[in-house]
Amino acid sequence: MFAALISFLLLFRVLAIAAYPPSSRQETYLAHAHIRPSLNVSSCPGYKVVSEKQTNYGLIVQLALAGPPCNAFGHDIINLTVEVTYQTPSRLRVNIYDNARTQFAIPQDVISLSAAEDDPSLKDHSDLEFRHSSNPFEFWISRRSDPDGEPLFDTRARSLPPTPIPPVISDDDSTALDGFPLVFEDQYLQLTSALPLGANIYGLGEVLASSGFRRDVGTDGGAGTIQTMWSIGTSDPIDENTYGSHPVYMEHRYDPKTRRSKSHGVFHFGAAGSDILLLTPPSSSSSLIQYRMIGGTLDFYFFSGPSPQQVIEQYGALVGYPTWQPAWGFGFHLCRWGYRDVNETREQVTKMREANIPLEVMWNDIDLYHAVRDFTTDPVSFPADEMKAFIGDLTANQQHYIPIVDAAIAKVVNASDVYDPYTRGNELDIWTKNPDGSEYLGRSRPGYAVFPDWFANDTGAYWTEALRNWSRAGVNYSGIWLDVNEPTSLCIGSCGTGANLSEATVQSPPALVTEYPEGYNASIWGPSGNITINGTLTFGNDSLVAHIHAKRGLGAAGQPGVDINDPPYTLHNAYGVLSNNTVSTNATHANGAVELDTHNLWGLMEGKATHLSLLELRPGKRPFMISRSTFPSSGRWTGHWLGDNISKWQYMYLSIQGVLQFQLFQIPFVGADTCGFQGNTDEELCNRWMQLSAFMPFYRNHNVRRALSQEPYRWDSVANASRSAISIRYSLLPYWYTLFANASMRGTPPIRALFFEFPDEPELFSVDRQYMIGRDLLVTPVLTPNVSTVDGIFPGQGRVKWRDWYTHGVVDAAISQNTTLDAPLGHINVHIRDGSALLLYDSPAYTIAETRQSPFALLVAQASDGYAFGTAYLDDGESVQPTPNTTLTMTASKGELTIRPQGDFDVQQRLAKIIVLGAGRAPPVDIRINRKPLTHSSRWRFDAALERLAISGLSLDLNSPVELTWSQ
């Protein structure tokens, strides 16, 4: 079967090549009009250095093919340039490109990376050092501070295992490793680096990895990883490519001799479809990473760290820091695909208020549309005047509204059809084209459809106009939800040829979702679906099974003289052929580029255009946006939700690694569809998930139509759990807000894997069932059914004191091992790290606006030596930066606490309460605030068992310094 497939590909390849005449543009290619690809790199000669020149900022090396071409999966390019640039003390660029520059590179107006520092001394003082050999050309990156240490990136054959190597993943022939030369062809590029055996690799997504947040490199019983970079709209598969493409990873290395760790990062800046392999051949003393790309160049950036946080910040400094979020975005959001009309949508707002479950933002899915068309409202179910009134009521109650925007614009197919967004796009000539210049036609939710070409000059203006008209027509949105923007299309190739364009375009109603919730056995418990029957839990653990799809697929590349649609190298695309379920690879853009080269950029470019439109339409207000498809630098423009997940316990667990990945990708405002999107949830799962998501950045409950309703008021236990969790979330808003201010100013990740904060503790390197919010809060959620306890590790190896959020009691934690914690239904474990100082809202309210009017409280958890530290960033919560702001710095030592403001924002809310944990074992005898004694003993309490000093009834102005002292 495999041989027959190869024969077919070769025949197709020969026919395709024959269709293209030789071109003078390809003078740096070998003559290749009828060359058959060998499908094997074992004979590839690599490259040799022909000249090199030192520059002020690095090195330029000229390469030539070192022998006869192998034409493995394309046509070898003879002459290459290696440009090495020391850009900052912690960032090094190695860019390998073809001299003629015919390969696609990401245009600067799409992604503008930060410039290198103008400092020639970086060549000698950077923490990273580039070294290379001449024949064959190989390079390796080392730390200048550790010149004899193992290189951070190493392409030398001597560092890699001997080849050929049979398939490392036994059921995938493509994981046979025939050789490790540098391969640079028009439609296939290959570069391989050695890794330490069993390396700790994080990133390379977007993916739901069965191995967890730490990627499987093929040791410890794992098979290895093939991460495909090709954005598609598949519904949350495991171990496959999905909505976004992020070719960046962090490696974390631990030295058992010194018991210290260092991290570094590697980023490939390219949009080409690719496979990135993490493998460990049998009996090998090293693991490896191999890049296989079907176009583009080998443009790499290396980040020296050495801490995990610094690696993430250094990557952010290159691609751009995350956009500023409006304060209301941290509230609870509610959505459903299946709210039939405006009245049912309004009913959810009413019922949430009646249940006293805070609701900040109401959303509508595509039910809102007329004929499933963007920028419309259905005249029967969502009349424009009723939508205007409904959104007006939300606004009056300090709530918000967000609608969906799909990627495809419906095509007008007859003279009686009036749809201005399509007609206007025709006038401006902004649709993606076929190679012959005709309109590219896809098929999506509205039926036959066209796709905006983000490379066309007038597309941004068109998009702004469409959003403006929609708002004026009654949909006065506060933000925008960008969906299916990989983009999704149900034709392979353009749908226009031979299509009956007059056929019905509206989707048929889906079937009722009739499956019982996960783990429920109706033959035992009957049809009720209840969490318990006669006091017995009804979840059966035998149904907790992974959801895994097939892995194989075909790939393509786009460049004159090569096969655009079906080249020899086969990417492991989850949908097979690259044009399956998306815009075809030969679709052509205004700048002459084809979709094959630009595909992974589509979601980013739509997000950027939408952000800029919102800035124009809502001057001075921060745009709020969530996008499904993302790419490096998307965080500058948008947040992200983790897609069409499934109402299963496994997917609640997987949401943690998804959020952790996107911290590394510099898209920190991220969260999952709470309680699950696809299938039927149940009371226990929704209870636990509503609690978990309250401690994630983006907090939205969203599910599919015709499934069981899962709004949190539907079950008493879920309502109670939600109220409790949301109250904590809203009280923590100053902390959340500060974390995201730090992300926007410095790229610091708000959500952190445990080892980010405790990098020298190997027992934490694979932990992804717990996580930290900033440096101060540890979250240990319940992720399995039928339990009333949960196991969690407490970092610090006994040197850190952890206190329970609810009781303030110190945890008697095992050292470097799990501790069992009580976790009855409705309770999520949260613990406070010693040495922290948290500014809180003392009286969290129903909306974010009301909560922000609450007085402040300060919670201080002193370390054993009395030390504690924290900051709080405050501004108006909605203005585009720069805007007036004030940062409070809170510092504690034994018997003393100071708060010092710096900035120009007028902090109107007063500080009403101070709680100090670890304040001493005996009651204080003298308490002073700003040197004045606190004479009324009724205003403070002391709990010796908790070493807690609580002072209430205060009204302290935070625009001036505050000093609290106490003595015992």
PDB file of N, CA, C and O in Angstrom, residues 39 180 209 231 252 343 506 541 546 612 712 920:
ATOM      1  N   LEU A  39      12.716  11.116  -2.193  1.00  0.00           N
ATOM      2  CA  LEU A  39      11.972  10.807  -0.962  1.00  0.00           C
ATOM      3  C   LEU A  39      12.872  10.264   0.136  1.00  0.00           C
ATOM      4  O   LEU A  39      12.419   9.551   1.027  1.00  0.00           O
ATOM      5  N   PHE A 180      21.167  13.288   8.841  1.00  0.00           N
ATOM      6  CA  PHE A 180      20.938  14.578   9.483  1.00  0.00           C
ATOM      7  C   PHE A 180      21.644  15.745   8.790  1.00  0.00           C
ATOM      8  O   PHE A 180      22.054  16.701   9.446  1.00  0.00           O
ATOM      9  N   ALA A 209      -1.655  17.716  24.294  1.00  0.00           N
ATOM     10  CA  ALA A 209      -0.673  16.638  24.270  1.00  0.00           C
ATOM     11  C   ALA A 209      -1.007  15.592  25.326  1.00  0.00           C
ATOM     12  O   ALA A 209      -1.170  15.925  26.505  1.00  0.00           O
ATOM     13  N   SER A 231      -2.535  25.206  10.622  1.00  0.00           N
ATOM     14  CA  SER A 231      -3.721  25.580  11.383  1.00  0.00           C
ATOM     15  C   SER A 231      -4.987  25.038  10.731  1.00  0.00           C
ATOM     16  O   SER A 231      -5.241  25.289   9.546  1.00  0.00           O
ATOM     17  N   HIS A 252      14.280  23.208  29.612  1.00  0.00           N
ATOM     18  CA  HIS A 252      14.682  23.435  30.996  1.00  0.00           C
ATOM     19  C   HIS A 252      15.649  22.334  31.400  1.00  0.00           C
ATOM     20  O   HIS A 252      15.294  21.156  31.391  1.00  0.00           O
ATOM     21  N   ASN A 343     -35.096  36.864  23.186  1.00  0.00           N
ATOM     22  CA  ASN A 343     -35.789  36.656  24.461  1.00  0.00           C
ATOM     23  C   ASN A 343     -35.123  35.564  25.283  1.00  0.00           C
ATOM     24  O   ASN A 343     -34.986  35.692  26.502  1.00  0.00           O
ATOM     25  N   VAL A 506     -28.382  27.665   4.063  1.00  0.00           N
ATOM     26  CA  VAL A 506     -28.480  27.624   5.512  1.00  0.00           C
ATOM     27  C   VAL A 506     -28.296  26.207   6.014  1.00  0.00           C
ATOM     28  O   VAL A 506     -28.819  25.258   5.434  1.00  0.00           O
ATOM     29  N   ASN A 541     -15.963   5.112  36.274  1.00  0.00           N
ATOM     30  CA  ASN A 541     -14.635   5.511  35.809  1.00  0.00           C
ATOM     31  C   ASN A 541     -14.174   4.760  34.572  1.00  0.00           C
ATOM     32  O   ASN A 541     -13.230   5.162  33.920  1.00  0.00           O
ATOM     33  N   ALA A 546      -9.411   8.251  26.293  1.00  0.00           N
ATOM     34  CA  ALA A 546      -8.837   9.320  25.474  1.00  0.00           C
ATOM     35  C   ALA A 546      -9.535   9.410  24.125  1.00  0.00           C
ATOM     36  O   ALA A 546      -9.989   8.403  23.579  1.00  0.00           O
ATOM     37  N   LEU A 612      -7.341  46.757  15.166  1.00  0.00           N
ATOM     38  CA  LEU A 612      -7.171  48.118  14.664  1.00  0.00           C
ATOM     39  C   LEU A 612      -8.513  48.756  14.334  1.00  0.00           C
ATOM     40  O   LEU A 612      -8.714  49.967  14.539  1.00  0.00           O
ATOM     41  N   PRO A 712     -24.752  27.995  34.872  1.00  0.00           N
ATOM     42  CA  PRO A 712     -24.447  27.589  36.254  1.00  0.00           C
ATOM     43  C   PRO A 712     -25.631  27.645  37.206  1.00  0.00           C
ATOM     44  O   PRO A 712     -25.575  27.028  38.274  1.00  0.00           O
ATOM     45  N   GLY A 920       3.279  37.075  64.331  1.00  0.00           N
ATOM     46  CA  GLY A 920       3.878  36.793  65.629  1.00  0.00           C
ATOM     47  C   GLY A 920       2.989  35.853  66.420  1.00  0.00           C
ATOM     48  O   GLY A 920       1.838  35.603  66.065  1.00  0.00           O
TER      49      GLY A 920
END
